[in-house]
Amino acid sequence: MQTETGNYQQHFKSKRQFKIWQKQQKENAAKRLNRALYANQSPFRYAERVYKSRLVRDTEAREIVDFSNLSNNTTQVQENIVQVPLKHDLGQLSNAFGDMPHRSTYALIMKNVPGLIVIPNAFSPQAQRRLVKHCLREYAKPPHTSNLDGHYYVPKDGVWPLYEQEQKGSLVPGDANYYIPSKTVPQDENDMYPTAIEDANDDTLSVASSMYSDISGKSGRVASSPTQMLKKQRWVTLGYQYHWGTKKYNLDDPIPIPNDIYDLMKAVVTATEDIGCQDAETPWKNQYKGADFKPEAGIINFYQLQSTLMGHVDQSEINMEAPLISMSLGHSCIYLIGGNTRDTKPIPLKLNSGDIIVMTAIARRAYHGVPRILENTLPEYMLPEFVDDEDWKVFGDYMKTTRINLNIRQVFPK
């Protein structure tokens, strides 16, 4: 796999710049370990700082819930996890999950996180690679909008086809369509694509500043190559397009959710009907029926290794009773989920490629975020050198530094 040190030339002009950056990273990590500097922050903010650090203390590392191998968890964590059967087999509801002889027929719930349902390793390796291809090649293009649209004239077929051509050498500097031109019209403060936003208490602004403002600044407003553009791509909206400035959906111009994603997400809600836990700290049950669930909006997040997503609550939907479904592809991450305020200490979860989480009942209104992407966790079946598929090579190379998250929700009441 690529290492951060071995590839500093890709991000820095000189080895000296890279060493300065390394020193700053160590100093910042040391500050995050000095708990006295932020002891007065809310429990959720405190946890974000703790798990964003590359130097997590053993006591805090042991609190991370690992669903891939339950015996890896502490006894206290294991006692909180309950295995429950899915109401329906996912493979019989949709072929998007792929052919898995030992498919998971169960979900995991936690007594101390009411409303959260985890389906670990729900997709076959081939199905995961197919979804990655769709997210990059099919979904990340008009009419779906992205954080790039506020700054660049995104081609009608998106950025990925040009990136593929560039990687294969068939598109080079000097070609007419090599550089993607930037927009020169200034963005107003209510624009759909926020830029320089500070870390405020406003959830939407916090989310924007932590992940979506990466292309702000002078360097982001010039014509860029396909590779440069893809590094700046942070999100793509599906279905009803979300306006980050007003925190509302554009309900006047509906865009259908892609059929395969529509079927996949309905299958997940159907399979998790009636799952719950009466022994939880707050007893709960997922009473939302798959027949009533209509996937209407979603976001594809493209995380790079340094990306974060600050704690927030998704509450712009008119229907807050329907589950919110989120699936992971690529690198693993630390995912925090708390309560309905930042004053609840969140639980850190390790989410791996192929995992699905379903936020139902109380969890639908819970604060959640991603403070860290875990380096060197890309599954072997996504590494191009281990996949017998020539078409996958360019995707696999991109995924060496990427985690993709696809989340879907229902906007209107059933």
GROMACS .gro file of C-alpha atoms in nm:
model
  414
    1MET     CA    1   0.000   0.000   0.000
    2GLN     CA    2   0.104   0.361  -0.042
    3THR     CA    3   0.248   0.525   0.265
    4GLU     CA    4   0.206   0.884   0.370
    5THR     CA    5   0.586   0.935   0.388
    6GLY     CA    6   0.655   0.770   0.055
    7ASN     CA    7   0.410   0.992  -0.128
    8TYR     CA    8   0.481   1.336   0.020
    9GLN     CA    9   0.581   1.457  -0.328
   10GLN     CA   10   0.216   1.435  -0.432
   11HIS     CA   11   0.108   1.693  -0.174
   12PHE     CA   12   0.414   1.905  -0.092
   13LYS     CA   13   0.661   2.100  -0.302
   14SER     CA   14   0.963   1.978  -0.108
   15LYS     CA   15   1.071   1.728   0.152
   16ARG     CA   16   1.131   2.021   0.390
   17GLN     CA   17   0.765   2.126   0.363
   18PHE     CA   18   0.661   1.772   0.439
   19LYS     CA   19   0.883   1.758   0.751
   20ILE     CA   20   0.736   2.088   0.873
   21TRP     CA   21   0.387   1.946   0.820
   22GLN     CA   22   0.484   1.631   1.011
   23LYS     CA   23   0.609   1.841   1.302
   24GLN     CA   24   0.287   2.043   1.307
   25GLN     CA   25   0.082   1.724   1.305
   26LYS     CA   26   0.273   1.589   1.605
   27GLU     CA   27   0.235   1.917   1.792
   28ASN     CA   28  -0.139   1.925   1.720
   29ALA     CA   29  -0.174   1.564   1.831
   30ALA     CA   30   0.009   1.645   2.156
   31LYS     CA   31  -0.231   1.935   2.216
   32ARG     CA   32  -0.529   1.707   2.162
   33LEU     CA   33  -0.386   1.468   2.420
   34ASN     CA   34  -0.367   1.752   2.671
   35ARG     CA   35  -0.719   1.704   2.798
   36ALA     CA   36  -0.695   2.010   3.021
   37LEU     CA   37  -0.709   2.234   2.711
   38TYR     CA   38  -1.064   2.130   2.629
   39ALA     CA   39  -1.201   1.974   2.945
   40ASN     CA   40  -1.481   2.231   2.957
   41GLN     CA   41  -1.616   2.138   2.615
   42SER     CA   42  -1.929   1.928   2.572
   43PRO     CA   43  -1.881   1.550   2.592
   44PHE     CA   44  -1.939   1.515   2.218
   45ARG     CA   45  -1.683   1.783   2.127
   46TYR     CA   46  -1.441   1.630   2.374
   47ALA     CA   47  -1.478   1.288   2.212
   48GLU     CA   48  -1.429   1.437   1.866
   49ARG     CA   49  -1.095   1.579   1.971
   50VAL     CA   50  -0.991   1.256   2.142
   51TYR     CA   51  -1.061   1.027   1.847
   52LYS     CA   52  -0.935   1.268   1.585
   53SER     CA   53  -0.590   1.225   1.737
   54ARG     CA   54  -0.349   0.963   1.606
   55LEU     CA   55  -0.236   0.916   1.968
   56VAL     CA   56  -0.547   0.778   2.140
   57ARG     CA   57  -0.487   0.652   2.492
   58ASP     CA   58  -0.539   0.282   2.559
   59THR     CA   59  -0.833   0.346   2.791
   60GLU     CA   60  -1.017   0.536   2.515
   61ALA     CA   61  -0.912   0.297   2.239
   62ARG     CA   62  -1.072   0.011   2.434
   63GLU     CA   63  -1.406   0.192   2.421
   64ILE     CA   64  -1.418   0.165   2.039
   65VAL     CA   65  -1.676  -0.095   1.939
   66ASP     CA   66  -1.543  -0.339   1.677
   67PHE     CA   67  -1.825  -0.522   1.498
   68SER     CA   68  -1.595  -0.722   1.269
   69ASN     CA   69  -1.469  -0.938   1.556
   70LEU     CA   70  -1.682  -0.918   1.866
   71SER     CA   71  -1.427  -1.101   2.081
   72ASN     CA   72  -1.185  -0.811   2.024
   73ASN     CA   73  -1.404  -0.593   2.243
   74THR     CA   74  -1.379  -0.555   2.617
   75THR     CA   75  -1.616  -0.757   2.834
   76GLN     CA   76  -1.810  -0.441   2.914
   77VAL     CA   77  -1.858  -0.362   2.544
   78GLN     CA   78  -1.952  -0.722   2.461
   79GLU     CA   79  -2.221  -0.719   2.730
   80ASN     CA   80  -2.379  -0.419   2.557
   81ILE     CA   81  -2.402  -0.589   2.215
   82VAL     CA   82  -2.702  -0.803   2.125
   83GLN     CA   83  -2.727  -1.014   1.811
   84VAL     CA   84  -3.074  -1.028   1.656
   85PRO     CA   85  -3.200  -1.199   1.338
   86LEU     CA   86  -3.299  -0.992   1.037
   87LYS     CA   87  -3.668  -1.024   0.957
   88HIS     CA   88  -3.585  -1.095   0.590
   89ASP     CA   89  -3.276  -1.217   0.406
   90LEU     CA   90  -3.114  -0.921   0.231
   91GLY     CA   91  -3.005  -1.130  -0.066
   92GLN     CA   92  -3.362  -1.232  -0.136
   93LEU     CA   93  -3.479  -0.872  -0.128
   94SER     CA   94  -3.214  -0.727  -0.361
   95ASN     CA   95  -2.929  -0.860  -0.575
   96ALA     CA   96  -2.727  -0.545  -0.495
   97PHE     CA   97  -2.573  -0.722  -0.194
   98GLY     CA   98  -2.401  -0.979  -0.415
   99ASP     CA   99  -2.344  -1.350  -0.380
  100MET     CA  100  -2.224  -1.434  -0.030
  101PRO     CA  101  -2.237  -1.800   0.078
  102HIS     CA  102  -2.200  -1.691   0.441
  103ARG     CA  103  -2.408  -1.378   0.425
  104SER     CA  104  -2.493  -1.214   0.752
  105THR     CA  105  -2.852  -1.301   0.843
  106TYR     CA  106  -2.837  -1.099   1.162
  107ALA     CA  107  -2.799  -0.746   1.290
  108LEU     CA  108  -2.623  -0.610   1.596
  109ILE     CA  109  -2.779  -0.365   1.839
  110MET     CA  110  -2.639  -0.200   2.150
  111LYS     CA  111  -2.818  -0.163   2.480
  112ASN     CA  112  -2.658   0.177   2.538
  113VAL     CA  113  -2.740   0.316   2.190
  114PRO     CA  114  -3.120   0.278   2.152
  115GLY     CA  115  -3.245   0.284   1.797
  116LEU     CA  116  -2.917   0.200   1.622
  117ILE     CA  117  -2.903  -0.113   1.407
  118VAL     CA  118  -2.574  -0.236   1.257
  119ILE     CA  119  -2.555  -0.492   0.976
  120PRO     CA  120  -2.186  -0.585   0.947
  121ASN     CA  121  -2.031  -0.697   0.619
  122ALA     CA  122  -2.360  -0.683   0.431
  123PHE     CA  123  -2.211  -0.685   0.079
  124SER     CA  124  -1.990  -0.924  -0.112
  125PRO     CA  125  -1.651  -0.785  -0.225
  126GLN     CA  126  -1.771  -0.776  -0.585
  127ALA     CA  127  -2.088  -0.591  -0.487
  128GLN     CA  128  -1.883  -0.334  -0.295
  129ARG     CA  129  -1.658  -0.271  -0.594
  130ARG     CA  130  -1.963  -0.232  -0.816
  131LEU     CA  131  -2.109   0.028  -0.579
  132VAL     CA  132  -1.780   0.219  -0.571
  133LYS     CA  133  -1.782   0.234  -0.951
  134HIS     CA  134  -2.140   0.361  -0.956
  135CYS     CA  135  -2.069   0.628  -0.692
  136LEU     CA  136  -1.776   0.765  -0.891
  137ARG     CA  137  -1.877   0.705  -1.250
  138GLU     CA  138  -2.258   0.725  -1.254
  139TYR     CA  139  -2.391   0.914  -0.951
  140ALA     CA  140  -2.129   1.191  -0.931
  141LYS     CA  141  -2.248   1.374  -1.241
  142PRO     CA  142  -2.536   1.603  -1.339
  143PRO     CA  143  -2.819   1.632  -1.259
  144HIS     CA  144  -2.678   1.539  -0.916
  145THR     CA  145  -2.490   1.836  -0.773
  146SER     CA  146  -2.168   1.836  -0.572
  147ASN     CA  147  -1.951   2.076  -0.374
  148LEU     CA  148  -1.764   2.138  -0.701
  149ASP     CA  149  -2.062   2.294  -0.878
  150GLY     CA  150  -2.042   2.618  -0.684
  151HIS     CA  151  -1.688   2.675  -0.804
  152TYR     CA  152  -1.637   2.494  -1.136
  153TYR     CA  153  -1.813   2.420  -1.462
  154VAL     CA  154  -1.848   2.047  -1.401
  155PRO     CA  155  -1.865   1.848  -1.730
  156LYS     CA  156  -2.198   1.686  -1.817
  157ASP     CA  157  -2.046   1.341  -1.761
  158GLY     CA  158  -1.880   1.443  -1.435
  159VAL     CA  159  -1.513   1.447  -1.344
  160TRP     CA  160  -1.446   1.072  -1.327
  161PRO     CA  161  -1.433   0.997  -1.705
  162LEU     CA  162  -1.170   1.268  -1.750
  163TYR     CA  163  -0.979   1.135  -1.449
  164GLU     CA  164  -0.977   0.786  -1.601
  165GLN     CA  165  -0.848   0.922  -1.930
  166GLU     CA  166  -0.578   1.120  -1.750
  167GLN     CA  167  -0.467   0.816  -1.548
  168LYS     CA  168  -0.448   0.604  -1.863
  169GLY     CA  169  -0.254   0.871  -2.052
  170SER     CA  170  -0.516   0.943  -2.317
  171LEU     CA  171  -0.581   1.293  -2.176
  172VAL     CA  172  -0.278   1.516  -2.120
  173PRO     CA  173  -0.204   1.885  -2.048
  174GLY     CA  174  -0.262   2.083  -2.363
  175ASP     CA  175  -0.571   1.888  -2.468
  176ALA     CA  176  -0.879   2.107  -2.512
  177ASN     CA  177  -1.079   1.952  -2.227
  178TYR     CA  178  -0.792   1.878  -1.988
  179TYR     CA  179  -0.846   2.172  -1.752
  180ILE     CA  180  -1.185   2.224  -1.591
  181PRO     CA  181  -1.258   2.600  -1.577
  182SER     CA  182  -1.356   2.775  -1.257
  183LYS     CA  183  -1.653   3.006  -1.211
  184THR     CA  184  -1.571   3.372  -1.157
  185VAL     CA  185  -1.905   3.484  -1.009
  186PRO     CA  186  -1.863   3.533  -0.630
  187GLN     CA  187  -2.074   3.308  -0.409
  188ASP     CA  188  -2.315   3.487  -0.177
  189GLU     CA  189  -2.359   3.396   0.187
  190ASN     CA  190  -2.672   3.192   0.121
  191ASP     CA  191  -2.515   2.988  -0.154
  192MET     CA  192  -2.572   2.615  -0.169
  193TYR     CA  193  -2.199   2.548  -0.152
  194PRO     CA  194  -2.049   2.712   0.160
  195THR     CA  195  -1.682   2.799   0.161
  196ALA     CA  196  -1.507   2.974   0.450
  197ILE     CA  197  -1.725   2.869   0.743
  198GLU     CA  198  -1.598   2.868   1.096
  199ASP     CA  199  -1.661   2.590   1.348
  200ALA     CA  200  -1.979   2.732   1.498
  201ASN     CA  201  -2.247   2.579   1.718
  202ASP     CA  202  -2.472   2.563   1.414
  203ASP     CA  203  -2.477   2.199   1.305
  204THR     CA  204  -2.501   2.267   0.934
  205LEU     CA  205  -2.216   2.517   0.946
  206SER     CA  206  -2.006   2.280   1.154
  207VAL     CA  207  -2.053   2.003   0.901
  208ALA     CA  208  -1.969   2.236   0.615
  209SER     CA  209  -1.652   2.361   0.778
  210SER     CA  210  -1.528   2.014   0.872
  211MET     CA  211  -1.568   1.852   0.534
  212TYR     CA  212  -1.734   2.059   0.266
  213SER     CA  213  -1.520   2.373   0.254
  214ASP     CA  214  -1.201   2.202   0.138
  215ILE     CA  215  -1.198   2.380  -0.196
  216SER     CA  216  -1.221   2.732  -0.055
  217GLY     CA  217  -0.937   2.978  -0.087
  218LYS     CA  218  -0.745   3.127  -0.374
  219SER     CA  219  -0.591   2.799  -0.486
  220GLY     CA  220  -0.933   2.646  -0.533
  221ARG     CA  221  -1.059   2.907  -0.776
  222VAL     CA  222  -0.840   2.833  -1.079
  223ALA     CA  223  -0.882   2.589  -1.365
  224SER     CA  224  -0.791   2.242  -1.239
  225SER     CA  225  -0.686   1.910  -1.385
  226PRO     CA  226  -0.912   1.605  -1.341
  227THR     CA  227  -0.686   1.469  -1.065
  228GLN     CA  228  -0.694   1.798  -0.878
  229MET     CA  229  -1.071   1.816  -0.915
  230LEU     CA  230  -1.129   1.467  -0.784
  231LYS     CA  231  -0.924   1.543  -0.472
  232LYS     CA  232  -1.156   1.839  -0.408
  233GLN     CA  233  -1.477   1.641  -0.455
  234ARG     CA  234  -1.628   1.594  -0.110
  235TRP     CA  235  -1.997   1.526  -0.160
  236VAL     CA  236  -2.267   1.457  -0.416
  237THR     CA  237  -2.639   1.494  -0.345
  238LEU     CA  238  -2.893   1.241  -0.473
  239GLY     CA  239  -3.268   1.282  -0.505
  240TYR     CA  240  -3.400   1.608  -0.364
  241GLN     CA  241  -3.106   1.848  -0.371
  242TYR     CA  242  -3.007   1.998  -0.036
  243HIS     CA  243  -2.931   2.369   0.007
  244TRP     CA  244  -2.656   2.414   0.268
  245GLY     CA  245  -2.726   2.785   0.305
  246THR     CA  246  -3.096   2.760   0.391
  247LYS     CA  247  -3.075   2.406   0.537
  248LYS     CA  248  -3.370   2.304   0.320
  249TYR     CA  249  -3.434   2.074   0.028
  250ASN     CA  250  -3.524   2.204  -0.316
  251LEU     CA  251  -3.867   2.044  -0.335
  252ASP     CA  252  -3.957   2.210  -0.666
  253ASP     CA  253  -3.715   2.007  -0.876
  254PRO     CA  254  -3.723   1.640  -0.769
  255ILE     CA  255  -3.456   1.406  -0.906
  256PRO     CA  256  -3.530   1.034  -0.874
  257ILE     CA  257  -3.297   0.827  -0.657
  258PRO     CA  258  -3.108   0.578  -0.882
  259ASN     CA  259  -3.310   0.258  -0.913
  260ASP     CA  260  -3.048   0.023  -0.769
  261ILE     CA  261  -2.996   0.247  -0.464
  262TYR     CA  262  -3.374   0.281  -0.424
  263ASP     CA  263  -3.420  -0.099  -0.418
  264LEU     CA  264  -3.118  -0.154  -0.193
  265MET     CA  265  -3.234   0.089   0.072
  266LYS     CA  266  -3.592  -0.038   0.074
  267ALA     CA  267  -3.448  -0.385   0.125
  268VAL     CA  268  -3.255  -0.268   0.432
  269VAL     CA  269  -3.564  -0.112   0.593
  270THR     CA  270  -3.770  -0.423   0.515
  271ALA     CA  271  -3.505  -0.654   0.663
  272THR     CA  272  -3.488  -0.451   0.987
  273GLU     CA  273  -3.861  -0.428   1.053
  274ASP     CA  274  -3.958  -0.492   1.416
  275ILE     CA  275  -3.597  -0.513   1.537
  276GLY     CA  276  -3.555  -0.365   1.881
  277CYS     CA  277  -3.435  -0.422   2.235
  278GLN     CA  278  -3.648  -0.430   2.546
  279ASP     CA  279  -3.336  -0.467   2.763
  280ALA     CA  280  -3.189  -0.138   2.639
  281GLU     CA  281  -3.139   0.159   2.870
  282THR     CA  282  -3.440   0.299   2.682
  283PRO     CA  283  -3.653   0.015   2.538
  284TRP     CA  284  -3.722   0.060   2.166
  285LYS     CA  285  -3.845  -0.109   1.850
  286ASN     CA  286  -3.813  -0.018   1.483
  287GLN     CA  287  -4.176   0.002   1.378
  288TYR     CA  288  -4.117   0.158   1.036
  289LYS     CA  289  -4.220  -0.077   0.755
  290GLY     CA  290  -4.024  -0.131   0.438
  291ALA     CA  291  -4.342  -0.089   0.234
  292ASP     CA  292  -4.376   0.265   0.374
  293PHE     CA  293  -4.015   0.366   0.315
  294LYS     CA  294  -3.949   0.580   0.009
  295PRO     CA  295  -3.584   0.676  -0.056
  296GLU     CA  296  -3.606   1.041  -0.162
  297ALA     CA  297  -3.276   1.211  -0.080
  298GLY     CA  298  -2.920   1.118  -0.004
  299ILE     CA  299  -2.558   1.223   0.009
  300ILE     CA  300  -2.244   1.048  -0.108
  301ASN     CA  301  -1.952   1.161   0.108
  302PHE     CA  302  -1.602   1.118  -0.031
  303TYR     CA  303  -1.362   1.116   0.264
  304GLN     CA  304  -0.987   1.146   0.216
  305LEU     CA  305  -0.756   1.024   0.492
  306GLN     CA  306  -0.747   1.364   0.662
  307SER     CA  307  -1.122   1.432   0.628
  308THR     CA  308  -1.359   1.464   0.922
  309LEU     CA  309  -1.732   1.516   0.960
  310MET     CA  310  -1.827   1.707   1.271
  311GLY     CA  311  -2.111   1.608   1.500
  312HIS     CA  312  -2.458   1.701   1.379
  313VAL     CA  313  -2.820   1.588   1.362
  314ASP     CA  314  -2.993   1.530   1.027
  315GLN     CA  315  -3.323   1.709   1.081
  316SER     CA  316  -3.413   1.886   0.757
  317GLU     CA  317  -3.653   1.611   0.652
  318ILE     CA  318  -4.026   1.659   0.705
  319ASN     CA  319  -4.044   1.291   0.796
  320MET     CA  320  -3.825   1.232   1.101
  321GLU     CA  321  -3.979   0.894   1.180
  322ALA     CA  322  -3.837   0.706   0.882
  323PRO     CA  323  -3.496   0.542   0.932
  324LEU     CA  324  -3.177   0.699   0.803
  325ILE     CA  325  -2.954   0.441   0.632
  326SER     CA  326  -2.579   0.475   0.594
  327MET     CA  327  -2.330   0.239   0.429
  328SER     CA  328  -1.949   0.238   0.422
  329LEU     CA  329  -1.712   0.156   0.136
  330GLY     CA  330  -1.333   0.163   0.144
  331HIS     CA  331  -1.128   0.261   0.446
  332SER     CA  332  -1.263   0.208   0.797
  333CYS     CA  333  -1.353   0.501   1.019
  334ILE     CA  334  -1.427   0.598   1.377
  335TYR     CA  335  -1.794   0.691   1.398
  336LEU     CA  336  -1.936   0.866   1.702
  337ILE     CA  337  -2.302   0.843   1.800
  338GLY     CA  338  -2.447   1.014   2.106
  339GLY     CA  339  -2.782   1.149   2.220
  340ASN     CA  340  -3.009   1.435   2.117
  341THR     CA  341  -2.770   1.697   2.260
  342ARG     CA  342  -2.392   1.731   2.265
  343ASP     CA  343  -2.405   1.680   2.640
  344THR     CA  344  -2.441   1.304   2.596
  345LYS     CA  345  -2.109   1.119   2.583
  346PRO     CA  346  -2.096   0.948   2.241
  347ILE     CA  347  -2.007   0.585   2.175
  348PRO     CA  348  -1.716   0.533   1.931
  349LEU     CA  349  -1.776   0.267   1.666
  350LYS     CA  350  -1.539   0.125   1.409
  351LEU     CA  351  -1.721   0.099   1.075
  352ASN     CA  352  -1.568  -0.114   0.801
  353SER     CA  353  -1.622  -0.146   0.428
  354GLY     CA  354  -1.954  -0.318   0.360
  355ASP     CA  355  -2.110  -0.224   0.695
  356ILE     CA  356  -2.458  -0.070   0.710
  357ILE     CA  357  -2.600   0.130   0.998
  358VAL     CA  358  -2.970   0.209   1.032
  359MET     CA  359  -3.067   0.499   1.258
  360THR     CA  360  -3.422   0.436   1.378
  361ALA     CA  361  -3.642   0.553   1.664
  362ILE     CA  362  -3.440   0.760   1.915
  363ALA     CA  363  -3.117   0.724   1.716
  364ARG     CA  364  -3.273   0.909   1.423
  365ARG     CA  365  -3.230   1.234   1.619
  366ALA     CA  366  -2.892   1.151   1.770
  367TYR     CA  367  -2.575   1.353   1.723
  368HIS     CA  368  -2.324   1.167   1.510
  369GLY     CA  369  -2.001   1.237   1.325
  370VAL     CA  370  -1.677   1.097   1.186
  371PRO     CA  371  -1.366   1.236   1.359
  372ARG     CA  372  -1.118   1.008   1.186
  373ILE     CA  373  -1.056   0.789   0.883
  374LEU     CA  374  -0.829   0.496   0.973
  375GLU     CA  375  -0.521   0.468   0.753
  376ASN     CA  376  -0.416   0.140   0.591
  377THR     CA  377  -0.755  -0.025   0.644
  378LEU     CA  378  -0.858  -0.065   0.281
  379PRO     CA  379  -0.968  -0.429   0.236
  380GLU     CA  380  -0.746  -0.647   0.021
  381TYR     CA  381  -1.036  -0.707  -0.217
  382MET     CA  382  -1.027  -0.339  -0.311
  383LEU     CA  383  -0.654  -0.317  -0.376
  384PRO     CA  384  -0.595  -0.319  -0.753
  385GLU     CA  385  -0.299  -0.558  -0.722
  386PHE     CA  386  -0.527  -0.821  -0.568
  387VAL     CA  387  -0.828  -0.781  -0.799
  388ASP     CA  388  -0.839  -0.961  -1.135
  389ASP     CA  389  -1.024  -0.681  -1.310
  390GLU     CA  390  -0.837  -0.438  -1.534
  391ASP     CA  391  -1.125  -0.190  -1.516
  392TRP     CA  392  -1.089  -0.179  -1.137
  393LYS     CA  393  -0.727  -0.061  -1.135
  394VAL     CA  394  -0.798   0.313  -1.156
  395PHE     CA  395  -1.078   0.280  -0.899
  396GLY     CA  396  -0.857   0.077  -0.666
  397ASP     CA  397  -0.577   0.331  -0.685
  398TYR     CA  398  -0.823   0.608  -0.593
  399MET     CA  399  -0.966   0.405  -0.303
  400LYS     CA  400  -0.619   0.369  -0.146
  401THR     CA  401  -0.678   0.709   0.013
  402THR     CA  402  -1.058   0.717   0.029
  403ARG     CA  403  -1.366   0.618   0.225
  404ILE     CA  404  -1.705   0.651   0.055
  405ASN     CA  405  -2.021   0.686   0.259
  406LEU     CA  406  -2.364   0.665   0.099
  407ASN     CA  407  -2.658   0.769   0.316
  408ILE     CA  408  -3.026   0.783   0.222
  409ARG     CA  409  -3.334   0.925   0.392
  410GLN     CA  410  -3.706   0.979   0.330
  411VAL     CA  411  -3.814   1.343   0.308
  412PHE     CA  412  -4.195   1.333   0.309
  413PRO     CA  413  -4.436   1.152   0.544
  414LYS     CA  414  -4.546   0.805   0.440
   0.00000   0.00000   0.00000
